[in-house]
C-alpha positions as protocol buffer text, in pm:
chain_id: "A"
residue {
  index: 1
  type: MET
  ca { x: -458 y: -75 z: -2597 }
}
residue {
  index: 2
  type: MET
  ca { x: -541 y: -144 z: -2233 }
}
residue {
  index: 3
  type: SER
  ca { x: -587 y: -503 z: -2110 }
}
residue {
  index: 4
  type: ASP
  ca { x: -933 y: -613 z: -1994 }
}
residue {
  index: 5
  type: ASN
  ca { x: -777 y: -671 z: -1649 }
}
residue {
  index: 6
  type: ILE
  ca { x: -662 y: -309 z: -1616 }
}
residue {
  index: 7
  type: GLN
  ca { x: -901 y: -62 z: -1456 }
}
residue {
  index: 8
  type: THR
  ca { x: -857 y: 302 z: -1358 }
}
residue {
  index: 9
  type: VAL
  ca { x: -886 y: 382 z: -987 }
}
residue {
  index: 10
  type: THR
  ca { x: -890 y: 721 z: -813 }
}
residue {
  index: 11
  type: VAL
  ca { x: -671 y: 822 z: -518 }
}
residue {
  index: 12
  type: LEU
  ca { x: -901 y: 904 z: -223 }
}
residue {
  index: 13
  type: SER
  ca { x: -649 y: 979 z: 54 }
}
residue {
  index: 14
  type: LYS
  ca { x: -279 y: 983 z: 137 }
}
residue {
  index: 15
  type: THR
  ca { x: -104 y: 949 z: 473 }
}
residue {
  index: 16
  type: THR
  ca { x: 264 y: 1035 z: 514 }
}
residue {
  index: 17
  type: TRP
  ca { x: 430 y: 847 z: 802 }
}
residue {
  index: 18
  type: THR
  ca { x: 792 y: 953 z: 741 }
}
residue {
  index: 19
  type: PRO
  ca { x: 968 y: 1119 z: 444 }
}
residue {
  index: 20
  type: ASN
  ca { x: 1015 y: 770 z: 297 }
}
residue {
  index: 21
  type: LEU
  ca { x: 700 y: 591 z: 411 }
}
residue {
  index: 22
  type: PHE
  ca { x: 340 y: 662 z: 313 }
}
residue {
  index: 23
  type: SER
  ca { x: -1 y: 500 z: 267 }
}
residue {
  index: 24
  type: PHE
  ca { x: -280 y: 577 z: 24 }
}
residue {
  index: 25
  type: THR
  ca { x: -632 y: 463 z: -53 }
}
residue {
  index: 26
  type: VAL
  ca { x: -799 y: 427 z: -391 }
}
residue {
  index: 27
  type: SER
  ca { x: -1148 y: 350 z: -518 }
}
residue {
  index: 28
  type: ARG
  ca { x: -1234 y: -17 z: -556 }
}
residue {
  index: 29
  type: PRO
  ca { x: -1385 y: -148 z: -881 }
}
residue {
  index: 30
  type: ASP
  ca { x: -1717 y: -322 z: -813 }
}
residue {
  index: 31
  type: SER
  ca { x: -1608 y: -650 z: -970 }
}
residue {
  index: 32
  type: PHE
  ca { x: -1268 y: -672 z: -799 }
}
residue {
  index: 33
  type: LYS
  ca { x: -1226 y: -964 z: -556 }
}
residue {
  index: 34
  type: PHE
  ca { x: -921 y: -1083 z: -362 }
}
residue {
  index: 35
  type: THR
  ca { x: -824 y: -1298 z: -66 }
}
residue {
  index: 36
  type: ALA
  ca { x: -664 y: -1142 z: 243 }
}
residue {
  index: 37
  type: GLY
  ca { x: -286 y: -1159 z: 201 }
}
residue {
  index: 38
  type: GLN
  ca { x: -281 y: -1130 z: -177 }
}
residue {
  index: 39
  type: PHE
  ca { x: -118 y: -854 z: -380 }
}
residue {
  index: 40
  type: VAL
  ca { x: -201 y: -670 z: -700 }
}
residue {
  index: 41
  type: ARG
  ca { x: -7 y: -479 z: -963 }
}
residue {
  index: 42
  type: LEU
  ca { x: -61 y: -105 z: -952 }
}
residue {
  index: 43
  type: GLY
  ca { x: 37 y: 123 z: -1239 }
}
residue {
  index: 44
  type: VAL
  ca { x: 120 y: 490 z: -1260 }
}
residue {
  index: 45
  type: ASN
  ca { x: 172 y: 716 z: -1560 }
}
residue {
  index: 46
  type: PRO
  ca { x: 375 y: 1006 z: -1415 }
}
residue {
  index: 47
  type: SER
  ca { x: 269 y: 1249 z: -1686 }
}
residue {
  index: 48
  type: GLN
  ca { x: -92 y: 1209 z: -1569 }
}
residue {
  index: 49
  type: LEU
  ca { x: -18 y: 1301 z: -1206 }
}
residue {
  index: 50
  type: GLN
  ca { x: -129 y: 1645 z: -1089 }
}
residue {
  index: 51
  type: TYR
  ca { x: 221 y: 1702 z: -951 }
}
residue {
  index: 52
  type: TYR
  ca { x: 370 y: 1706 z: -1301 }
}
residue {
  index: 53
  type: GLN
  ca { x: 80 y: 1883 z: -1462 }
}
residue {
  index: 54
  type: GLN
  ca { x: 127 y: 2164 z: -1212 }
}
residue {
  index: 55
  type: GLN
  ca { x: 495 y: 2203 z: -1301 }
}
residue {
  index: 56
  type: ASP
  ca { x: 622 y: 2460 z: -1548 }
}
residue {
  index: 57
  type: GLU
  ca { x: 554 y: 2309 z: -1891 }
}
residue {
  index: 58
  type: ALA
  ca { x: 905 y: 2409 z: -1996 }
}
residue {
  index: 59
  type: SER
  ca { x: 1053 y: 2197 z: -1719 }
}
residue {
  index: 60
  type: SER
  ca { x: 1283 y: 1921 z: -1839 }
}
residue {
  index: 61
  type: ASP
  ca { x: 1116 y: 1685 z: -1592 }
}
residue {
  index: 62
  type: VAL
  ca { x: 781 y: 1718 z: -1759 }
}
residue {
  index: 63
  type: SER
  ca { x: 919 y: 1684 z: -2109 }
}
residue {
  index: 64
  type: ASP
  ca { x: 1108 y: 1366 z: -2020 }
}
residue {
  index: 65
  type: ALA
  ca { x: 966 y: 1092 z: -2242 }
}
residue {
  index: 66
  type: ALA
  ca { x: 1009 y: 840 z: -1960 }
}
residue {
  index: 67
  type: LEU
  ca { x: 736 y: 1020 z: -1766 }
}
residue {
  index: 68
  type: ASN
  ca { x: 475 y: 932 z: -2026 }
}
residue {
  index: 69
  type: GLU
  ca { x: 466 y: 556 z: -1980 }
}
residue {
  index: 70
  type: ASP
  ca { x: 280 y: 319 z: -1750 }
}
residue {
  index: 71
  type: ILE
  ca { x: 497 y: 176 z: -1471 }
}
residue {
  index: 72
  type: PHE
  ca { x: 363 y: -120 z: -1269 }
}
residue {
  index: 73
  type: ARG
  ca { x: 470 y: -262 z: -933 }
}
residue {
  index: 74
  type: ALA
  ca { x: 332 y: -527 z: -696 }
}
residue {
  index: 75
  type: TYR
  ca { x: 159 y: -409 z: -379 }
}
residue {
  index: 76
  type: SER
  ca { x: -2 y: -611 z: -100 }
}
residue {
  index: 77
  type: ILE
  ca { x: -348 y: -491 z: -7 }
}
residue {
  index: 78
  type: ILE
  ca { x: -401 y: -362 z: 350 }
}
residue {
  index: 79
  type: SER
  ca { x: -780 y: -351 z: 325 }
}
residue {
  index: 80
  type: SER
  ca { x: -1018 y: -623 z: 428 }
}
residue {
  index: 81
  type: PRO
  ca { x: -1155 y: -823 z: 134 }
}
residue {
  index: 82
  type: PHE
  ca { x: -1491 y: -667 z: 228 }
}
residue {
  index: 83
  type: ASP
  ca { x: -1384 y: -300 z: 233 }
}
residue {
  index: 84
  type: GLU
  ca { x: -1530 y: -56 z: -17 }
}
residue {
  index: 85
  type: ILE
  ca { x: -1188 y: 101 z: -78 }
}
residue {
  index: 86
  type: LEU
  ca { x: -837 y: -36 z: -131 }
}
residue {
  index: 87
  type: GLU
  ca { x: -546 y: 71 z: 88 }
}
residue {
  index: 88
  type: PHE
  ca { x: -174 y: 31 z: 20 }
}
residue {
  index: 89
  type: PHE
  ca { x: 148 y: 93 z: 217 }
}
residue {
  index: 90
  type: SER
  ca { x: 458 y: 211 z: 31 }
}
residue {
  index: 91
  type: ILE
  ca { x: 823 y: 291 z: 90 }
}
residue {
  index: 92
  type: VAL
  ca { x: 996 y: 549 z: -128 }
}
residue {
  index: 93
  type: ILE
  ca { x: 1294 y: 394 z: -306 }
}
residue {
  index: 94
  type: PRO
  ca { x: 1507 y: 696 z: -408 }
}
residue {
  index: 95
  type: ASP
  ca { x: 1593 y: 568 z: -757 }
}
residue {
  index: 96
  type: GLY
  ca { x: 1287 y: 347 z: -794 }
}
residue {
  index: 97
  type: ALA
  ca { x: 1103 y: 415 z: -1118 }
}
residue {
  index: 98
  type: PHE
  ca { x: 770 y: 352 z: -948 }
}
residue {
  index: 99
  type: THR
  ca { x: 791 y: 476 z: -589 }
}
residue {
  index: 100
  type: SER
  ca { x: 987 y: 788 z: -676 }
}
residue {
  index: 101
  type: GLN
  ca { x: 681 y: 887 z: -883 }
}
residue {
  index: 102
  type: LEU
  ca { x: 419 y: 752 z: -644 }
}
residue {
  index: 103
  type: GLN
  ca { x: 542 y: 975 z: -361 }
}
residue {
  index: 104
  type: HIS
  ca { x: 395 y: 1269 z: -558 }
}
residue {
  index: 105
  type: LEU
  ca { x: 41 y: 1125 z: -541 }
}
residue {
  index: 106
  type: GLN
  ca { x: -238 y: 1367 z: -462 }
}
residue {
  index: 107
  type: VAL
  ca { x: -607 y: 1308 z: -391 }
}
residue {
  index: 108
  type: GLY
  ca { x: -786 y: 1287 z: -724 }
}
residue {
  index: 109
  type: ASP
  ca { x: -495 y: 1135 z: -916 }
}
residue {
  index: 110
  type: GLU
  ca { x: -570 y: 824 z: -1119 }
}
residue {
  index: 111
  type: LEU
  ca { x: -377 y: 497 z: -1104 }
}
residue {
  index: 112
  type: LEU
  ca { x: -409 y: 172 z: -1296 }
}
residue {
  index: 113
  type: LEU
  ca { x: -512 y: -148 z: -1118 }
}
residue {
  index: 114
  type: ASN
  ca { x: -456 y: -494 z: -1261 }
}
residue {
  index: 115
  type: THR
  ca { x: -764 y: -666 z: -1120 }
}
residue {
  index: 116
  type: MET
  ca { x: -608 y: -1012 z: -1120 }
}
residue {
  index: 117
  type: PRO
  ca { x: -479 y: -1072 z: -764 }
}
residue {
  index: 118
  type: PHE
  ca { x: -162 y: -1274 z: -708 }
}
residue {
  index: 119
  type: GLY
  ca { x: 13 y: -1452 z: -425 }
}
residue {
  index: 120
  type: PHE
  ca { x: -18 y: -1750 z: -194 }
}
residue {
  index: 121
  type: LEU
  ca { x: 43 y: -1577 z: 140 }
}
residue {
  index: 122
  type: THR
  ca { x: -311 y: -1664 z: 241 }
}
residue {
  index: 123
  type: LEU
  ca { x: -441 y: -1861 z: 537 }
}
residue {
  index: 124
  type: ALA
  ca { x: -623 y: -2104 z: 307 }
}
residue {
  index: 125
  type: ARG
  ca { x: -285 y: -2258 z: 219 }
}
residue {
  index: 126
  type: TYR
  ca { x: -268 y: -2424 z: 565 }
}
residue {
  index: 127
  type: GLN
  ca { x: -424 y: -2770 z: 581 }
}
residue {
  index: 128
  type: LYS
  ca { x: -190 y: -2925 z: 841 }
}
residue {
  index: 129
  type: PRO
  ca { x: -131 y: -2848 z: 1118 }
}
residue {
  index: 130
  type: LEU
  ca { x: -484 y: -2739 z: 1194 }
}
residue {
  index: 131
  type: PRO
  ca { x: -516 y: -2369 z: 1291 }
}
residue {
  index: 132
  type: LYS
  ca { x: -430 y: -2290 z: 1651 }
}
residue {
  index: 133
  type: ASN
  ca { x: -148 y: -2035 z: 1686 }
}
residue {
  index: 134
  type: LEU
  ca { x: -77 y: -1788 z: 1406 }
}
residue {
  index: 135
  type: TRP
  ca { x: 250 y: -1593 z: 1401 }
}
residue {
  index: 136
  type: LEU
  ca { x: 268 y: -1294 z: 1165 }
}
residue {
  index: 137
  type: LEU
  ca { x: 625 y: -1161 z: 1140 }
}
residue {
  index: 138
  type: ALA
  ca { x: 670 y: -836 z: 947 }
}
residue {
  index: 139
  type: THR
  ca { x: 920 y: -563 z: 878 }
}
residue {
  index: 140
  type: GLY
  ca { x: 828 y: -228 z: 723 }
}
residue {
  index: 141
  type: THR
  ca { x: 563 y: -238 z: 454 }
}
residue {
  index: 142
  type: GLY
  ca { x: 548 y: -618 z: 491 }
}
residue {
  index: 143
  type: LEU
  ca { x: 283 y: -541 z: 752 }
}
residue {
  index: 144
  type: ALA
  ca { x: 26 y: -484 z: 475 }
}
residue {
  index: 145
  type: PRO
  ca { x: -99 y: -840 z: 405 }
}
residue {
  index: 146
  type: PHE
  ca { x: -124 y: -912 z: 777 }
}
residue {
  index: 147
  type: LEU
  ca { x: -347 y: -610 z: 837 }
}
residue {
  index: 148
  type: SER
  ca { x: -574 y: -743 z: 565 }
}
residue {
  index: 149
  type: MET
  ca { x: -592 y: -1085 z: 736 }
}
residue {
  index: 150
  type: LEU
  ca { x: -663 y: -923 z: 1072 }
}
residue {
  index: 151
  type: GLN
  ca { x: -961 y: -740 z: 922 }
}
residue {
  index: 152
  type: ASP
  ca { x: -1113 y: -1068 z: 803 }
}
residue {
  index: 153
  type: LEU
  ca { x: -1345 y: -1224 z: 1061 }
}
residue {
  index: 154
  type: GLN
  ca { x: -1249 y: -1575 z: 950 }
}
residue {
  index: 155
  type: THR
  ca { x: -899 y: -1523 z: 1093 }
}
residue {
  index: 156
  type: TRP
  ca { x: -1039 y: -1438 z: 1436 }
}
residue {
  index: 157
  type: GLN
  ca { x: -1270 y: -1737 z: 1420 }
}
residue {
  index: 158
  type: ASP
  ca { x: -1012 y: -1996 z: 1316 }
}
residue {
  index: 159
  type: TYR
  ca { x: -726 y: -1932 z: 1561 }
}
residue {
  index: 160
  type: GLU
  ca { x: -679 y: -1932 z: 1939 }
}
residue {
  index: 161
  type: HIS
  ca { x: -381 y: -1694 z: 1946 }
}
residue {
  index: 162
  type: ILE
  ca { x: -245 y: -1450 z: 1687 }
}
residue {
  index: 163
  type: VAL
  ca { x: 101 y: -1303 z: 1743 }
}
residue {
  index: 164
  type: LEU
  ca { x: 183 y: -997 z: 1534 }
}
residue {
  index: 165
  type: ALA
  ca { x: 553 y: -909 z: 1562 }
}
residue {
  index: 166
  type: TYR
  ca { x: 623 y: -592 z: 1366 }
}
residue {
  index: 167
  type: SER
  ca { x: 976 y: -458 z: 1330 }
}
residue {
  index: 168
  type: ALA
  ca { x: 1091 y: -113 z: 1218 }
}
residue {
  index: 169
  type: ARG
  ca { x: 1410 y: 89 z: 1253 }
}
residue {
  index: 170
  type: SER
  ca { x: 1254 y: 382 z: 1440 }
}
residue {
  index: 171
  type: ILE
  ca { x: 936 y: 456 z: 1631 }
}
residue {
  index: 172
  type: GLU
  ca { x: 822 y: 687 z: 1347 }
}
residue {
  index: 173
  type: GLU
  ca { x: 847 y: 398 z: 1100 }
}
residue {
  index: 174
  type: LEU
  ca { x: 626 y: 179 z: 1319 }
}
residue {
  index: 175
  type: ALA
  ca { x: 311 y: 272 z: 1128 }
}
residue {
  index: 176
  type: TYR
  ca { x: -51 y: 173 z: 1196 }
}
residue {
  index: 177
  type: VAL
  ca { x: 2 y: 110 z: 1569 }
}
residue {
  index: 178
  type: ASP
  ca { x: -330 y: 274 z: 1663 }
}
residue {
  index: 179
  type: LYS
  ca { x: -509 y: 56 z: 1409 }
}
residue {
  index: 180
  type: ILE
  ca { x: -334 y: -258 z: 1534 }
}
residue {
  index: 181
  type: GLU
  ca { x: -427 y: -181 z: 1895 }
}
residue {
  index: 182
  type: SER
  ca { x: -795 y: -146 z: 1802 }
}
residue {
  index: 183
  type: LEU
  ca { x: -819 y: -467 z: 1594 }
}
residue {
  index: 184
  type: GLN
  ca { x: -919 y: -694 z: 1884 }
}
residue {
  index: 185
  type: GLU
  ca { x: -1216 y: -469 z: 1970 }
}
residue {
  index: 186
  type: ASP
  ca { x: -1309 y: -381 z: 1612 }
}
residue {
  index: 187
  type: PHE
  ca { x: -1300 y: -734 z: 1471 }
}
residue {
  index: 188
  type: GLY
  ca { x: -1248 y: -987 z: 1751 }
}
residue {
  index: 189
  type: THR
  ca { x: -1568 y: -882 z: 1923 }
}
residue {
  index: 190
  type: LEU
  ca { x: -1770 y: -968 z: 1612 }
}
residue {
  index: 191
  type: VAL
  ca { x: -1718 y: -1346 z: 1645 }
}
residue {
  index: 192
  type: ASP
  ca { x: -1776 y: -1600 z: 1922 }
}
residue {
  index: 193
  type: ASN
  ca { x: -1461 y: -1720 z: 2102 }
}
residue {
  index: 194
  type: PRO
  ca { x: -1224 y: -1497 z: 1904 }
}
residue {
  index: 195
  type: ALA
  ca { x: -850 y: -1541 z: 1889 }
}
residue {
  index: 196
  type: LYS
  ca { x: -641 y: -1339 z: 2133 }
}
residue {
  index: 197
  type: LEU
  ca { x: -417 y: -1089 z: 1950 }
}
residue {
  index: 198
  type: ILE
  ca { x: -69 y: -1040 z: 2097 }
}
residue {
  index: 199
  type: PHE
  ca { x: 107 y: -739 z: 1943 }
}
residue {
  index: 200
  type: ILE
  ca { x: 485 y: -723 z: 1981 }
}
residue {
  index: 201
  type: PRO
  ca { x: 646 y: -403 z: 1847 }
}
residue {
  index: 202
  type: ILE
  ca { x: 1017 y: -415 z: 1765 }
}
residue {
  index: 203
  type: VAL
  ca { x: 1233 y: -106 z: 1709 }
}
residue {
  index: 204
  type: THR
  ca { x: 1593 y: -185 z: 1618 }
}
residue {
  index: 205
  type: ARG
  ca { x: 1775 y: 151 z: 1600 }
}
residue {
  index: 206
  type: GLU
  ca { x: 1654 y: 346 z: 1902 }
}
residue {
  index: 207
  type: PRO
  ca { x: 1536 y: 254 z: 2252 }
}
residue {
  index: 208
  type: VAL
  ca { x: 1157 y: 254 z: 2283 }
}
residue {
  index: 209
  type: GLU
  ca { x: 978 y: 165 z: 2604 }
}
residue {
  index: 210
  type: GLY
  ca { x: 775 y: -153 z: 2567 }
}
residue {
  index: 211
  type: ALA
  ca { x: 934 y: -252 z: 2235 }
}
residue {
  index: 212
  type: LEU
  ca { x: 1189 y: -525 z: 2175 }
}
residue {
  index: 213
  type: ALA
  ca { x: 1512 y: -410 z: 2012 }
}
residue {
  index: 214
  type: GLU
  ca { x: 1683 y: -698 z: 1828 }
}
residue {
  index: 215
  type: ARG
  ca { x: 1626 y: -841 z: 1480 }
}
residue {
  index: 216
  type: LEU
  ca { x: 1363 y: -1112 z: 1447 }
}
residue {
  index: 217
  type: PRO
  ca { x: 1604 y: -1405 z: 1391 }
}
residue {
  index: 218
  type: LYS
  ca { x: 1791 y: -1328 z: 1716 }
}
residue {
  index: 219
  type: LEU
  ca { x: 1467 y: -1281 z: 1912 }
}
residue {
  index: 220
  type: LEU
  ca { x: 1347 y: -1621 z: 1791 }
}
residue {
  index: 221
  type: LEU
  ca { x: 1678 y: -1798 z: 1846 }
}
residue {
  index: 222
  type: ASP
  ca { x: 1720 y: -1687 z: 2208 }
}
residue {
  index: 223
  type: GLY
  ca { x: 1349 y: -1736 z: 2283 }
}
residue {
  index: 224
  type: THR
  ca { x: 1276 y: -1372 z: 2366 }
}
residue {
  index: 225
  type: LEU
  ca { x: 990 y: -1348 z: 2115 }
}
residue {
  index: 226
  type: GLN
  ca { x: 827 y: -1668 z: 2233 }
}
residue {
  index: 227
  type: GLU
  ca { x: 863 y: -1555 z: 2596 }
}
residue {
  index: 228
  type: ARG
  ca { x: 703 y: -1216 z: 2523 }
}
residue {
  index: 229
  type: ALA
  ca { x: 417 y: -1387 z: 2339 }
}
residue {
  index: 230
  type: GLY
  ca { x: 375 y: -1649 z: 2608 }
}
residue {
  index: 231
  type: ILE
  ca { x: 344 y: -1916 z: 2337 }
}
residue {
  index: 232
  type: ALA
  ca { x: 586 y: -2184 z: 2219 }
}
residue {
  index: 233
  type: LEU
  ca { x: 662 y: -2251 z: 1852 }
}
residue {
  index: 234
  type: ASP
  ca { x: 533 y: -2609 z: 1851 }
}
residue {
  index: 235
  type: THR
  ca { x: 542 y: -2776 z: 1510 }
}
residue {
  index: 236
  type: ASP
  ca { x: 201 y: -2936 z: 1564 }
}
residue {
  index: 237
  type: SER
  ca { x: 14 y: -2612 z: 1642 }
}
residue {
  index: 238
  type: THR
  ca { x: 197 y: -2327 z: 1467 }
}
residue {
  index: 239
  type: HIS
  ca { x: 145 y: -2136 z: 1144 }
}
residue {
  index: 240
  type: VAL
  ca { x: 413 y: -1871 z: 1074 }
}
residue {
  index: 241
  type: MET
  ca { x: 399 y: -1611 z: 796 }
}
residue {
  index: 242
  type: LEU
  ca { x: 687 y: -1383 z: 697 }
}
residue {
  index: 243
  type: CYS
  ca { x: 669 y: -1066 z: 490 }
}
residue {
  index: 244
  type: GLY
  ca { x: 902 y: -770 z: 453 }
}
residue {
  index: 245
  type: ASN
  ca { x: 1267 y: -704 z: 387 }
}
residue {
  index: 246
  type: PRO
  ca { x: 1404 y: -995 z: 177 }
}
residue {
  index: 247
  type: ASP
  ca { x: 1707 y: -1039 z: 405 }
}
residue {
  index: 248
  type: MET
  ca { x: 1480 y: -1062 z: 710 }
}
residue {
  index: 249
  type: VAL
  ca { x: 1254 y: -1312 z: 535 }
}
residue {
  index: 250
  type: GLU
  ca { x: 1548 y: -1535 z: 440 }
}
residue {
  index: 251
  type: ASP
  ca { x: 1727 y: -1514 z: 776 }
}
residue {
  index: 252
  type: THR
  ca { x: 1408 y: -1563 z: 978 }
}
residue {
  index: 253
  type: LYS
  ca { x: 1298 y: -1855 z: 761 }
}
residue {
  index: 254
  type: GLU
  ca { x: 1631 y: -2031 z: 821 }
}
residue {
  index: 255
  type: THR
  ca { x: 1609 y: -1958 z: 1194 }
}
residue {
  index: 256
  type: LEU
  ca { x: 1260 y: -2108 z: 1215 }
}
residue {
  index: 257
  type: LYS
  ca { x: 1380 y: -2417 z: 1029 }
}
residue {
  index: 258
  type: SER
  ca { x: 1666 y: -2452 z: 1278 }
}
residue {
  index: 259
  type: LEU
  ca { x: 1401 y: -2452 z: 1554 }
}
residue {
  index: 260
  type: GLY
  ca { x: 1229 y: -2750 z: 1390 }
}
residue {
  index: 261
  type: LEU
  ca { x: 955 y: -2581 z: 1188 }
}
residue {
  index: 262
  type: VAL
  ca { x: 915 y: -2673 z: 822 }
}
residue {
  index: 263
  type: MET
  ca { x: 814 y: -2489 z: 506 }
}
residue {
  index: 264
  type: ASN
  ca { x: 449 y: -2515 z: 405 }
}
residue {
  index: 265
  type: ARG
  ca { x: 420 y: -2711 z: 81 }
}
residue {
  index: 266
  type: ARG
  ca { x: 102 y: -2849 z: -72 }
}
residue {
  index: 267
  type: GLY
  ca { x: -92 y: -2744 z: 234 }
}
residue {
  index: 268
  type: GLU
  ca { x: 131 y: -2905 z: 495 }
}
residue {
  index: 269
  type: GLY
  ca { x: 392 y: -2739 z: 716 }
}
residue {
  index: 270
  type: ASN
  ca { x: 442 y: -2433 z: 934 }
}
residue {
  index: 271
  type: ILE
  ca { x: 621 y: -2156 z: 742 }
}
residue {
  index: 272
  type: ALA
  ca { x: 486 y: -1943 z: 457 }
}
residue {
  index: 273
  type: VAL
  ca { x: 668 y: -1651 z: 292 }
}
residue {
  index: 274
  type: GLU
  ca { x: 596 y: -1406 z: 13 }
}
residue {
  index: 275
  type: ASN
  ca { x: 870 y: -1324 z: -237 }
}
residue {
  index: 276
  type: TYR
  ca { x: 749 y: -1054 z: -474 }
}
residue {
  index: 277
  type: TRP
  ca { x: 1013 y: -792 z: -405 }
}
């Protein structure tokens, strides 16, 4: 029997960035509300996907009992809290029970959405210091919650500068760049005295003109990131959020602490991280 919190949503579109990286949009239940930066649990029943229904019914894949069960995983929402659809960004984990099935998504497929949002990687958590400079540091699909925040007008209203540093291994994996580069015009122009968005792309495994090339902890430690942004990491004016690869989150968090910033607890402090991986 399905929980009251579980609703069926329909896949509306799918974008493939690389063989292991894709995005998709689904319908949004009318009653579903969330705060920018939060995540939800999405469920898939592989046996219900068109991909499997189109296979030869004699195929061992289709007859596998494991395909006929609901599998859930946490996903940050890319969409603005005010969008009519929900967008998600996913990596394919080769042996992952969930993503190895989700890569077969087609328009019209149905997924399950747990309509109770989770997570505290939200700007409301910051009480002190007061909002001035916001640093959003992401690797890979960790970009998702930050795109949601940057499509919320409140973010543009509350801050003076927003630095989005987004790291990927290759230029192909640096997804959503066109969207990022249009955010200032699409959202910043809708408020008085909007924040200035400073986008810093980072590509670590191939040379790319205009992109930095080292891992985030090193770029912070030697001051390269701060120099590119043109903003110092002052403890009395800085909010920093981290999301992405767990090793990056841990290493970058420790680097920021070594630079004098402190974890945000009970509303006070500079650094906030999300650990749902």
